[in-house]
Amino acid sequence: MSTPTPTPTPSPTPQTATARIHNIGYRHYDGPRLGIPYARLSLFTHSLRGAYGLGRSARSKILPFALAAIMAVPALVMVAVAVTVGMNSLPIGYTEYALFMQPIIGLYLALAGPQLVSLDQRYHTLPLYFSRPLEHADYVRAKAAALAAALFVFTAVPVVLLYIGALLAKLSPADETLGFGKGLLFSAVFSVLHAAIVLLIASLTPRRGFGVAAIIGALTVPYFAVTSVQFVVAEQGSGSLDSVGWLAMLSPGSLLDGFQGALLGGTTEFPHQYAPSGAMGAGYLAVIAGVTAVCYVLLLRRYRKAGL
Amino acid sequence: MGGTSVCRVSVIATESLSKRYPRVTALDRLTVDIGPGVTGLVGANGAGKSTLIKILLGLAPASEGSAAVLGKDTAREGAAIREQVGYMPEHDCLPPDVSATEFVVHMARMSGLPSTAARERTADTLRHVGLYEERYRPMGGYSTGMKQRVKLAQALVHDPKLVLLDEPTNGLDPAGRDEMLGLIRRVHTDFGISVLVTSHLLGELERTSDHIVVIDGGKLLKSQSTRSFTQTTTTLLIEVTDSDAHPDGADALRTALTAAGVTPVAEPDSTPGAARLVVVEADEERVYDTVRDTVADLGLGMVRMEQRRHRIAEVFQENRTEAAS
């Protein structure tokens, strides 16, 4: 069981590749084993990096970084305009930016979601995770947190750029800092809701293509349906526009739009710039929390019997 | 493991372990006690091997009975068991766009190894399974043999006390199979790690395992040491090369041996290459000399001459007919 041969002293001048010594005996590991919390954290960082193609081939880095760059371009242009022209406010609110860039975010999610979970299914890597101390719930938790964090970075970077620009343009620091804080809060809520929905969809198929299509579909179709119905209702309806506010709950995009309009002082894209009341905002928040929780529970169920 | 006892410690112990699914019984009151060393778990497809592995890893509850791995109860201490056990699945499980090094490092961290240790252990383990420069290339371009080595490496990287290998020779060519079996043997002899290796082929486990457990239809058919299965016999296997003068060396040797008074026996084995083997009954010392002289006279090269062991398959067949009657 011990080393069969004593390791010979290597010659002082290593000349050829064949002079290497391969037969070093097996060494046991008696260092620390850091257990489940560490494994979960490692899976989180690994997945977060994976969401940007880090640790994978060069080709898989192109799209995430290209999309992140596109995400930042309008912010840079706005900042440039604000600084040169000397406007007294930014052309777009901090909480509105992510909504304005939704198509790009949708593309990024369609890329990152399947990257995080579909590949483990497609290449049957799941049994390797679950034959280790990690429990199924740890896997779900790490993956969901990783996607939410990746998306937060994706949506918060332009918000930071806007804030820096606002300060350079010598806009009121107090107002801008408050707006910036709300922008970050909105990014967080946006990321958590979208991560839960997208991960659930991605986890249902090992096929990346299906995942991409299903995610884009789930993010766009309800949004456009809700928006069209809202406009029809607004045009035909008489009196209160509250039905427009209620309808907003039916798609993630309009739900978040309503949320930032009602609670974070932003302007909605709703017809007639309908501003939902605070009570409606609380409703939005409840729906956001509810949808996130339901998706998460379904994800746990999806993985309960997975592996091996 | 309670380390004070010097006598046989059981690595895996099951006590009337049963697993019933709504439509099938995968394991039926299985009671086995497996000690350190290499243990072969043999059974046809669907005999319950994979179900047993799942229960041993604490990933599926037993319907009845209990199981313990390294002295820990599978129902309550699954996570603690999985920390000290390695598992190599039967099917492909490697993402193609990642290198072996990155993949195994990640798996080491999943087992709780700190980053630096994970890197060191990965380099060591990949070297031990025989993967060198190619470990930096994406695994999509690997041969089946190399993939099997990476799969074995990820099961060993956290230095477990026991590894469960599910059909590790699947899909390998004969040379690759031999290498893998040799590697599995070394996992125990050189690394000191106990091994449970499954196969539906009895033949390949007899050289590798210290102990063989045969299950069929979820029931224990036989559990005994390989030595008692495969004692040496007087049968002698000879393999020779061909030469220009004798294009079929084996055949020429058979004819010459018959002329010299040693009659070769027909090889019942249907394995490929059986035609190249000359089999004689070496019941007397002089047979060895005759064989040596005959081969030398014919000018053939001797590839090997070995005593044949009993095949487990024979014992297994006997056992089945006993069980049937």
XYZ file of C-alpha atoms in Angstrom:
633
model
C 0.000 0.000 0.000
C 2.949 2.284 0.525
C 5.077 3.780 -2.208
C 6.574 0.841 -4.045
C 9.771 2.493 -5.223
C 11.814 5.206 -3.561
C 11.789 8.312 -5.729
C 15.207 8.670 -7.341
C 16.908 12.015 -7.077
C 16.301 13.911 -10.311
C 19.426 14.701 -12.277
C 20.549 18.304 -11.813
C 20.045 19.070 -15.509
C 16.661 17.941 -16.763
C 17.380 17.318 -20.441
C 14.500 15.549 -22.106
C 10.773 15.201 -21.613
C 11.271 11.492 -21.036
C 13.318 12.203 -17.928
C 10.185 12.969 -15.913
C 9.300 10.727 -13.029
C 5.716 9.600 -13.116
C 5.680 7.004 -10.433
C 5.124 9.095 -7.361
C 3.067 6.987 -4.997
C -0.490 7.756 -4.065
C -0.836 10.332 -1.326
C -3.839 10.398 0.937
C -5.650 13.627 1.641
C -5.942 14.510 5.286
C -6.670 18.196 4.937
C -9.983 19.823 5.749
C -13.274 18.894 4.120
C -15.386 21.977 4.204
C -18.806 20.398 3.876
C -22.082 21.428 2.306
C -22.047 25.240 2.809
C -18.669 25.457 1.078
C -19.777 23.146 -1.751
C -22.912 25.234 -2.229
C -20.866 28.435 -2.345
C -18.456 26.821 -4.827
C -21.351 25.779 -7.037
C -22.708 29.319 -6.803
C -19.420 30.930 -7.914
C -18.882 28.302 -10.578
C -22.378 28.909 -11.974
C -22.077 32.682 -11.725
C -18.850 32.528 -13.704
C -20.491 30.107 -16.111
C -23.304 32.587 -16.725
C -20.689 34.854 -18.306
C -18.828 32.010 -20.014
C -15.866 32.266 -17.619
C -14.120 28.937 -17.136
C -15.526 27.747 -20.434
C -14.315 28.036 -24.005
C -13.525 31.468 -25.465
C -16.522 31.113 -27.747
C -18.957 30.946 -24.860
C -17.661 34.254 -23.482
C -18.476 36.220 -26.659
C -22.250 36.463 -26.374
C -22.601 37.317 -22.671
C -19.973 40.027 -22.872
C -21.311 41.375 -26.171
C -24.793 41.619 -24.657
C -23.433 43.243 -21.513
C -21.659 45.790 -23.700
C -24.823 46.509 -25.697
C -26.624 46.883 -22.384
C -24.223 49.674 -21.406
C -24.158 51.616 -24.694
C -27.416 53.598 -24.277
C -26.393 54.487 -20.719
C -23.057 55.823 -21.949
C -24.754 57.829 -24.717
C -27.241 59.317 -22.256
C -24.466 60.204 -19.858
C -22.463 61.805 -22.654
C -25.452 63.869 -23.713
C -26.270 64.891 -20.155
C -22.687 65.973 -19.493
C -22.162 67.895 -22.752
C -25.574 69.490 -23.061
C -25.840 70.137 -19.349
C -29.333 68.776 -18.705
C -30.898 69.151 -15.280
C -31.944 65.482 -15.128
C -30.984 62.216 -16.822
C -33.083 61.353 -19.881
C -34.201 58.091 -18.224
C -34.976 57.097 -14.628
C -32.716 54.597 -12.847
C -35.586 52.166 -12.426
C -36.727 52.494 -16.027
C -33.469 51.536 -17.654
C -33.793 47.750 -17.247
C -37.362 47.889 -18.567
C -36.196 49.954 -21.522
C -33.539 47.316 -22.300
C -35.805 44.281 -21.768
C -35.163 42.673 -25.183
C -31.417 42.524 -24.502
C -32.004 41.182 -20.996
C -34.345 38.566 -22.460
C -31.625 37.418 -24.839
C -29.107 37.240 -22.031
C -31.478 35.199 -19.875
C -32.218 32.832 -22.746
C -28.474 32.294 -22.947
C -27.581 32.077 -19.278
C -30.554 30.048 -17.981
C -29.968 26.948 -20.110
C -26.212 27.360 -19.591
C -26.714 26.954 -15.845
C -29.116 24.036 -15.680
C -29.861 22.410 -19.044
C -26.251 21.396 -19.646
C -26.050 19.454 -16.375
C -29.044 17.460 -17.534
C -27.967 17.085 -21.113
C -24.520 15.784 -20.229
C -25.812 13.782 -17.233
C -23.569 15.613 -14.790
C -26.293 15.730 -12.122
C -25.485 12.267 -10.697
C -21.959 13.500 -9.956
C -23.333 16.369 -7.882
C -25.812 14.258 -6.004
C -23.312 11.511 -5.235
C -21.575 14.185 -3.147
C -22.747 15.660 0.159
C -24.779 18.370 -1.617
C -28.538 17.912 -1.310
C -30.973 18.593 -4.134
C -32.179 21.770 -2.451
C -28.582 23.028 -2.213
C -28.201 22.600 -5.941
C -31.402 24.552 -6.646
C -30.463 27.251 -4.179
C -26.971 27.712 -5.620
C -28.194 27.799 -9.209
C -31.056 30.218 -8.514
C -28.796 32.521 -6.534
C -26.164 32.390 -9.287
C -28.609 33.356 -12.018
C -30.104 36.133 -9.895
C -26.619 37.460 -9.122
C -25.545 37.248 -12.775
C -28.653 39.128 -13.814
C -28.168 41.690 -11.066
C -24.676 42.427 -12.346
C -26.048 42.582 -15.888
C -28.756 45.116 -15.007
C -26.959 47.084 -12.288
C -23.806 47.963 -14.226
C -25.628 50.422 -16.546
C -27.393 51.890 -13.522
C -23.994 52.518 -11.947
C -22.828 54.149 -15.185
C -25.886 56.396 -15.161
C -25.179 57.393 -11.577
C -21.531 58.192 -12.268
C -22.649 60.221 -15.294
C -25.215 62.102 -13.232
C -22.550 63.056 -10.721
C -20.189 64.141 -13.513
C -22.997 66.278 -14.945
C -23.237 67.917 -11.509
C -26.858 66.970 -10.960
C -28.213 67.160 -7.417
C -26.237 64.451 -5.533
C -28.999 63.862 -2.975
C -31.700 63.217 -5.580
C -29.418 61.134 -7.752
C -28.204 58.987 -4.873
C -31.771 58.287 -3.818
C -32.692 57.415 -7.404
C -29.609 55.252 -7.735
C -30.522 53.341 -4.581
C -34.010 52.756 -5.942
C -32.443 51.649 -9.234
C -30.313 49.041 -7.475
C -33.303 47.859 -5.466
C -35.287 47.544 -8.650
C -32.447 45.586 -10.308
C -32.472 43.185 -7.380
C -36.241 42.613 -7.536
C -36.079 42.327 -11.326
C -33.256 39.762 -11.082
C -34.844 37.580 -8.423
C -38.188 37.331 -10.244
C -36.644 36.678 -13.636
C -34.093 34.192 -12.294
C -36.843 32.085 -10.729
C -39.014 32.060 -13.858
C -36.174 31.484 -16.306
C -34.486 28.771 -14.256
C -37.738 26.863 -13.941
C -38.276 26.948 -17.691
C -34.660 25.990 -18.414
C -34.766 23.107 -15.943
C -37.634 21.481 -17.817
C -35.581 20.637 -20.876
C -32.098 19.240 -21.403
C -32.170 20.706 -24.894
C -30.598 24.108 -24.995
C -32.464 25.204 -28.129
C -35.852 24.471 -26.598
C -34.837 26.302 -23.467
C -33.773 29.402 -25.384
C -36.997 29.477 -27.392
C -39.213 28.817 -24.378
C -37.561 31.547 -22.310
C -37.806 34.182 -25.032
C -41.413 33.127 -25.583
C -42.289 33.283 -21.895
C -40.766 36.725 -21.489
C -42.118 38.363 -24.633
C -45.484 36.830 -25.533
C -47.295 37.663 -22.262
C -45.702 41.108 -22.210
C -46.916 42.026 -25.673
C -50.334 40.472 -25.011
C -50.720 42.451 -21.776
C -49.547 45.679 -23.373
C -51.948 45.357 -26.318
C -54.903 44.544 -24.097
C -53.989 47.450 -21.833
C -54.114 49.846 -24.780
C -57.397 48.419 -26.058
C -58.918 48.754 -22.585
C -57.540 52.270 -22.183
C -58.946 53.396 -25.514
C -62.386 51.852 -25.072
C -62.781 52.056 -21.318
C -64.577 54.951 -19.753
C -63.596 56.351 -16.395
C -61.058 54.574 -14.233
C -57.915 53.087 -15.724
C -57.527 50.676 -12.820
C -58.120 47.667 -15.072
C -54.896 48.673 -16.841
C -53.141 48.357 -13.508
C -54.658 44.957 -12.749
C -53.807 43.648 -16.203
C -50.158 44.519 -15.607
C -49.924 41.643 -13.141
C -50.168 39.116 -15.976
C -46.675 39.411 -17.393
C -43.303 39.745 -15.648
C -42.318 42.845 -17.635
C -45.499 44.832 -17.026
C -45.619 43.638 -13.414
C -42.182 45.087 -12.761
C -43.073 48.240 -14.674
C -46.100 48.714 -12.434
C -44.018 47.971 -9.345
C -41.439 50.646 -10.091
C -44.184 53.094 -11.128
C -46.152 52.584 -7.934
C -43.460 52.183 -5.301
C -40.175 53.520 -6.659
C -41.375 56.780 -8.194
C -40.702 55.809 -11.805
C -42.828 56.470 -14.849
C -44.661 53.493 -16.373
C -44.974 52.631 -20.036
C -48.672 52.029 -19.451
C -51.273 53.817 -21.647
C -51.816 57.483 -20.676
C -48.816 57.035 -18.368
C -51.196 55.485 -15.860
C -49.608 55.643 -12.434
C -50.663 52.771 -10.184
C -51.555 53.622 -6.612
C -49.510 52.573 -3.607
C -52.052 49.883 -2.786
C -51.758 48.540 -6.286
C -47.987 48.611 -5.786
C -48.314 46.442 -2.691
C -50.363 44.071 -4.830
C -47.577 44.002 -7.420
C -45.015 43.251 -4.758
C -47.171 40.415 -3.433
C -47.535 38.948 -6.924
C -43.774 39.234 -7.515
C -43.087 37.436 -4.237
C -45.763 34.834 -4.959
C -44.576 34.048 -8.487
C -40.967 33.814 -7.325
C -41.928 31.467 -4.500
C -44.072 29.248 -6.732
C -41.315 28.964 -9.335
C -38.812 28.117 -6.630
C -41.025 25.431 -5.125
C -41.610 23.948 -8.573
C -37.851 23.964 -9.135
C -37.335 22.042 -5.896
C -39.949 19.535 -6.984
C -38.339 19.249 -10.395
C -35.035 18.279 -8.803
C -36.337 16.182 -5.953
C -36.127 12.991 -7.982
C -33.321 14.044 -10.301
C -29.958 12.425 -10.553
C -28.580 8.903 -10.685
C -14.989 3.800 11.302
C -14.231 2.592 14.792
C -10.561 2.013 14.156
C -9.552 -0.157 17.115
C -10.759 -3.488 15.835
C -8.161 -5.398 13.924
C -10.514 -8.022 12.650
C -12.498 -7.673 9.466
C -14.360 -4.385 9.329
C -17.317 -4.292 7.042
C -17.279 -1.557 4.449
C -20.764 -2.276 3.221
C -23.347 -4.204 5.197
C -26.968 -4.710 4.273
C -29.596 -6.421 6.359
C -32.596 -7.896 4.521
C -32.560 -4.833 2.295
C -35.550 -4.542 -0.019
C -36.588 -1.940 -2.528
C -39.989 -2.206 -4.104
C -41.323 0.045 -6.802
C -45.009 -0.016 -7.635
C -44.442 -2.523 -10.407
C -41.121 -4.238 -9.710
C -39.104 -5.482 -6.788
C -35.584 -4.232 -7.414
C -34.031 -5.692 -4.269
C -35.438 -8.574 -2.326
C -34.243 -9.098 1.267
C -30.589 -8.714 0.354
C -28.173 -9.422 3.181
C -24.495 -9.011 2.398
C -21.408 -8.090 4.342
C -18.557 -6.699 2.293
C -15.101 -6.118 3.724
C -12.200 -3.978 2.491
C -10.701 -4.796 -0.889
C -12.104 -5.031 -4.372
C -15.577 -6.494 -4.505
C -17.261 -7.396 -7.747
C -21.016 -7.005 -7.867
C -22.246 -9.182 -10.668
C -25.705 -9.410 -12.082
C -27.556 -9.143 -15.358
C -29.084 -5.816 -16.392
C -31.996 -5.143 -14.088
C -30.646 -7.400 -11.340
C -30.732 -4.486 -8.884
C -27.126 -3.274 -9.033
C -27.941 0.366 -9.694
C -30.716 0.390 -7.106
C -28.290 -0.957 -4.541
C -25.790 1.806 -5.346
C -28.494 4.457 -4.982
C -29.448 3.147 -1.562
C -25.804 2.875 -0.483
C -25.254 6.526 -1.375
C -28.274 7.430 0.723
C -30.161 8.779 -2.291
C -33.093 6.396 -2.216
C -34.869 5.073 0.854
C -35.099 1.325 1.285
C -38.585 -0.163 1.425
C -37.468 -2.521 4.121
C -34.326 -3.516 5.970
C -31.241 -1.403 6.426
C -27.834 -0.726 4.965
C -24.644 0.719 6.372
C -21.640 2.078 4.503
C -18.382 2.594 6.410
C -20.397 1.999 9.545
C -22.881 4.778 8.794
C -26.580 4.234 8.305
C -27.654 5.063 4.742
C -31.090 6.281 5.790
C -29.845 8.884 8.298
C -26.238 9.707 7.395
C -26.368 10.010 3.621
C -24.372 13.235 3.421
C -21.645 11.888 5.719
C -21.413 8.735 3.602
C -21.226 10.688 0.350
C -18.349 12.734 1.742
C -16.239 9.580 2.058
C -17.445 7.650 -0.945
C -16.692 8.183 -4.621
C -19.101 7.262 -7.368
C -18.450 6.624 -11.030
C -21.669 6.410 -13.018
C -22.222 3.988 -15.828
C -23.220 6.559 -18.406
C -21.338 9.444 -19.912
C -21.378 12.381 -17.505
C -18.765 14.803 -18.818
C -19.515 18.208 -20.352
C -17.643 18.365 -23.683
C -16.543 21.999 -23.607
C -14.615 21.831 -20.335
C -11.130 20.423 -19.786
C -10.567 17.425 -17.538
C -8.563 19.549 -15.121
C -11.242 22.198 -14.679
C -13.947 19.597 -14.391
C -12.203 17.476 -11.782
C -11.198 20.569 -9.774
C -14.846 21.611 -9.702
C -15.924 18.150 -8.571
C -13.241 18.161 -5.856
C -14.642 21.433 -4.540
C -18.121 19.947 -4.653
C -16.742 17.315 -2.278
C -15.617 20.049 0.090
C -11.923 20.362 -0.795
C -10.491 23.907 -0.521
C -9.365 25.384 -3.842
C -5.626 24.783 -3.520
C -6.110 21.238 -2.291
C -8.616 20.644 -5.091
C -6.028 21.694 -7.696
C -3.254 19.583 -6.194
C -5.440 16.526 -5.800
C -6.744 16.916 -9.350
C -3.233 16.976 -10.824
C -2.252 13.950 -8.730
C -5.369 11.961 -9.456
C -5.371 12.606 -13.197
C -1.765 11.470 -13.304
C -2.594 8.331 -11.360
C -5.339 7.373 -13.795
C -2.965 8.011 -16.684
C -4.059 11.342 -18.139
C -1.210 13.715 -18.930
C -1.022 16.541 -21.463
C -4.525 15.941 -22.770
C -6.027 16.989 -19.444
C -5.956 20.635 -20.550
C -8.016 19.966 -23.668
C -11.831 20.017 -23.783
C -13.209 16.583 -22.972
C -15.418 16.495 -26.067
C -12.419 15.290 -28.062
C -11.487 12.442 -25.712
C -11.631 8.753 -26.566
C -13.930 6.496 -24.540
C -10.925 5.217 -22.614
C -9.856 8.734 -21.637
C -13.394 9.655 -20.616
C -13.576 6.595 -18.396
C -10.326 7.694 -16.764
C -11.700 11.161 -16.046
C -14.850 9.607 -14.615
C -12.701 7.451 -12.360
C -10.551 10.464 -11.409
C -13.540 12.518 -10.292
C -14.605 9.599 -8.086
C -11.152 9.441 -6.492
C -10.214 13.106 -6.283
C -11.463 13.643 -2.733
C -9.576 10.567 -1.491
C -12.626 8.529 -0.504
C -12.480 5.415 1.622
C -14.679 3.544 -0.832
C -15.504 3.969 -4.500
C -18.583 2.615 -6.224
C -17.850 1.968 -9.880
C -20.861 1.269 -12.068
C -19.868 -0.750 -15.124
C -16.498 0.987 -15.595
C -15.489 -1.175 -18.569
C -18.600 -0.427 -20.600
C -17.829 0.592 -24.151
C -14.075 -0.081 -23.902
C -12.138 -2.207 -26.367
C -10.330 -5.274 -24.964
C -7.064 -3.404 -24.386
C -8.864 -0.499 -22.717
C -10.825 -2.960 -20.618
C -7.635 -4.603 -19.376
C -6.103 -1.235 -18.553
C -9.206 -0.136 -16.672
C -9.310 -3.399 -14.712
C -5.645 -2.993 -13.853
C -6.320 0.543 -12.711
C -9.208 -0.617 -10.529
C -6.939 -3.213 -8.971
C -4.407 -0.479 -8.211
C -7.060 1.683 -6.579
C -7.063 -0.875 -3.822
C -3.491 -2.177 -3.799
C -1.685 1.165 -4.286
C -4.189 3.714 -3.023
C -5.714 1.650 -0.237
C -9.253 2.513 -1.272
C -11.933 -0.167 -1.167
C -13.820 -0.725 -4.391
C -17.262 -1.984 -5.257
C -17.323 -2.575 -8.991
C -20.377 -3.748 -10.894
C -20.428 -5.652 -14.122
C -22.714 -7.915 -16.019
C -19.645 -9.803 -17.207
C -18.441 -12.344 -14.706
C -15.220 -13.048 -16.513
C -13.657 -9.643 -16.176
C -14.188 -9.389 -12.443
C -12.473 -12.623 -11.552
C -9.008 -11.203 -12.129
C -9.761 -7.910 -10.436
C -11.830 -8.707 -7.381
C -11.013 -10.222 -4.020
C -14.624 -10.988 -3.397
C -17.588 -11.578 -5.669
C -21.230 -10.916 -4.907
C -23.692 -12.273 -7.424
C -27.236 -10.933 -7.406
C -30.086 -11.900 -9.626
C -33.579 -10.481 -9.599
C -32.675 -8.452 -6.503
C -31.776 -11.592 -4.548
C -28.372 -12.645 -3.319
C -27.189 -15.617 -5.319
C -23.666 -15.980 -4.034
C -21.136 -14.072 -1.977
C -17.678 -15.488 -1.605
C -14.017 -14.774 -2.081
C -12.644 -14.932 -5.607
C -9.927 -17.319 -4.496
C -12.441 -19.998 -3.725
C -14.089 -19.416 -7.067
C -10.947 -19.594 -9.088
C -8.385 -22.017 -7.797
C -5.621 -22.852 -10.244
C -6.159 -25.911 -12.316
C -3.818 -28.145 -14.187
C -4.944 -26.640 -17.454
C -2.185 -24.794 -19.268
C -2.841 -21.941 -21.714
C -0.234 -21.305 -24.380
C -0.146 -18.485 -26.890
C 2.488 -18.326 -29.628
C 3.352 -16.022 -32.490
C 3.121 -16.882 -36.150
C 6.217 -17.186 -38.322
C 6.878 -17.259 -42.059
C 7.285 -21.025 -41.959
C 4.126 -21.436 -39.884
C 1.534 -18.816 -40.830
C -0.821 -20.273 -38.231
C 1.458 -20.788 -35.268
C -1.237 -22.078 -32.918
C -2.323 -24.743 -35.365
C 1.241 -25.821 -36.110
C 1.873 -26.140 -32.374
C -1.243 -28.259 -31.899
C -0.116 -30.667 -34.629
C 3.425 -30.829 -33.285
C 2.259 -31.374 -29.717
C -0.007 -34.210 -30.788
C 2.975 -35.784 -32.526
C 5.012 -35.347 -29.328
C 2.374 -37.185 -27.339
C 0.648 -34.225 -25.638
C -2.846 -33.886 -26.981
C -4.272 -30.360 -26.869
C -7.821 -30.112 -25.604
C -10.493 -28.159 -27.398
C -10.990 -24.663 -25.985
C -14.640 -24.359 -25.018
C -14.398 -20.646 -24.542
C -16.124 -18.677 -27.248
C -14.208 -15.496 -26.504
C -12.472 -13.872 -29.444
C -8.892 -15.050 -29.696
C -9.713 -18.526 -28.456
C -8.481 -19.882 -31.777
C -5.033 -18.490 -30.975
C -4.818 -20.343 -27.673
C -3.464 -23.832 -27.347
C -4.808 -25.620 -24.275
C -3.173 -28.687 -22.779
C -3.658 -30.692 -19.607
C -0.389 -30.344 -17.705
C -0.853 -33.187 -15.260
C 2.835 -34.048 -15.316
C 5.992 -31.978 -15.056
C 7.305 -33.204 -18.401
C 4.423 -31.538 -20.251
C 5.980 -28.139 -19.570
C 9.285 -29.285 -21.059
C 7.579 -30.800 -24.067
C 5.708 -27.596 -24.741
C 8.873 -25.506 -24.399
C 10.883 -27.784 -26.695
C 8.126 -28.042 -29.282
C 7.712 -24.300 -29.492
C 11.485 -23.849 -29.780
C 11.738 -26.499 -32.486
C 9.021 -24.836 -34.523
C 10.848 -21.525 -34.198
C 7.783 -19.733 -32.845
C 7.767 -16.980 -30.258
C 6.139 -17.782 -26.936
C 3.707 -15.026 -25.995
C 2.489 -16.572 -22.769
C 2.125 -19.838 -20.932
C -0.065 -19.744 -17.865
C -2.050 -21.953 -15.564
C -5.682 -21.543 -16.160
C -7.958 -20.694 -13.292
C -11.502 -21.810 -12.797
C -13.883 -19.385 -14.335
C -16.465 -17.818 -12.086
C -18.914 -18.379 -14.890
C -18.650 -22.108 -14.350
C -19.410 -21.778 -10.667
C -22.203 -19.375 -11.448
C -23.797 -21.776 -13.894
C -23.546 -24.626 -11.410
C -25.155 -22.429 -8.848
C -28.007 -21.509 -11.120
C -28.780 -25.113 -11.954
C -28.687 -25.906 -8.238
C -31.049 -23.054 -7.540
C -33.374 -24.127 -10.313
C -33.647 -27.700 -9.082
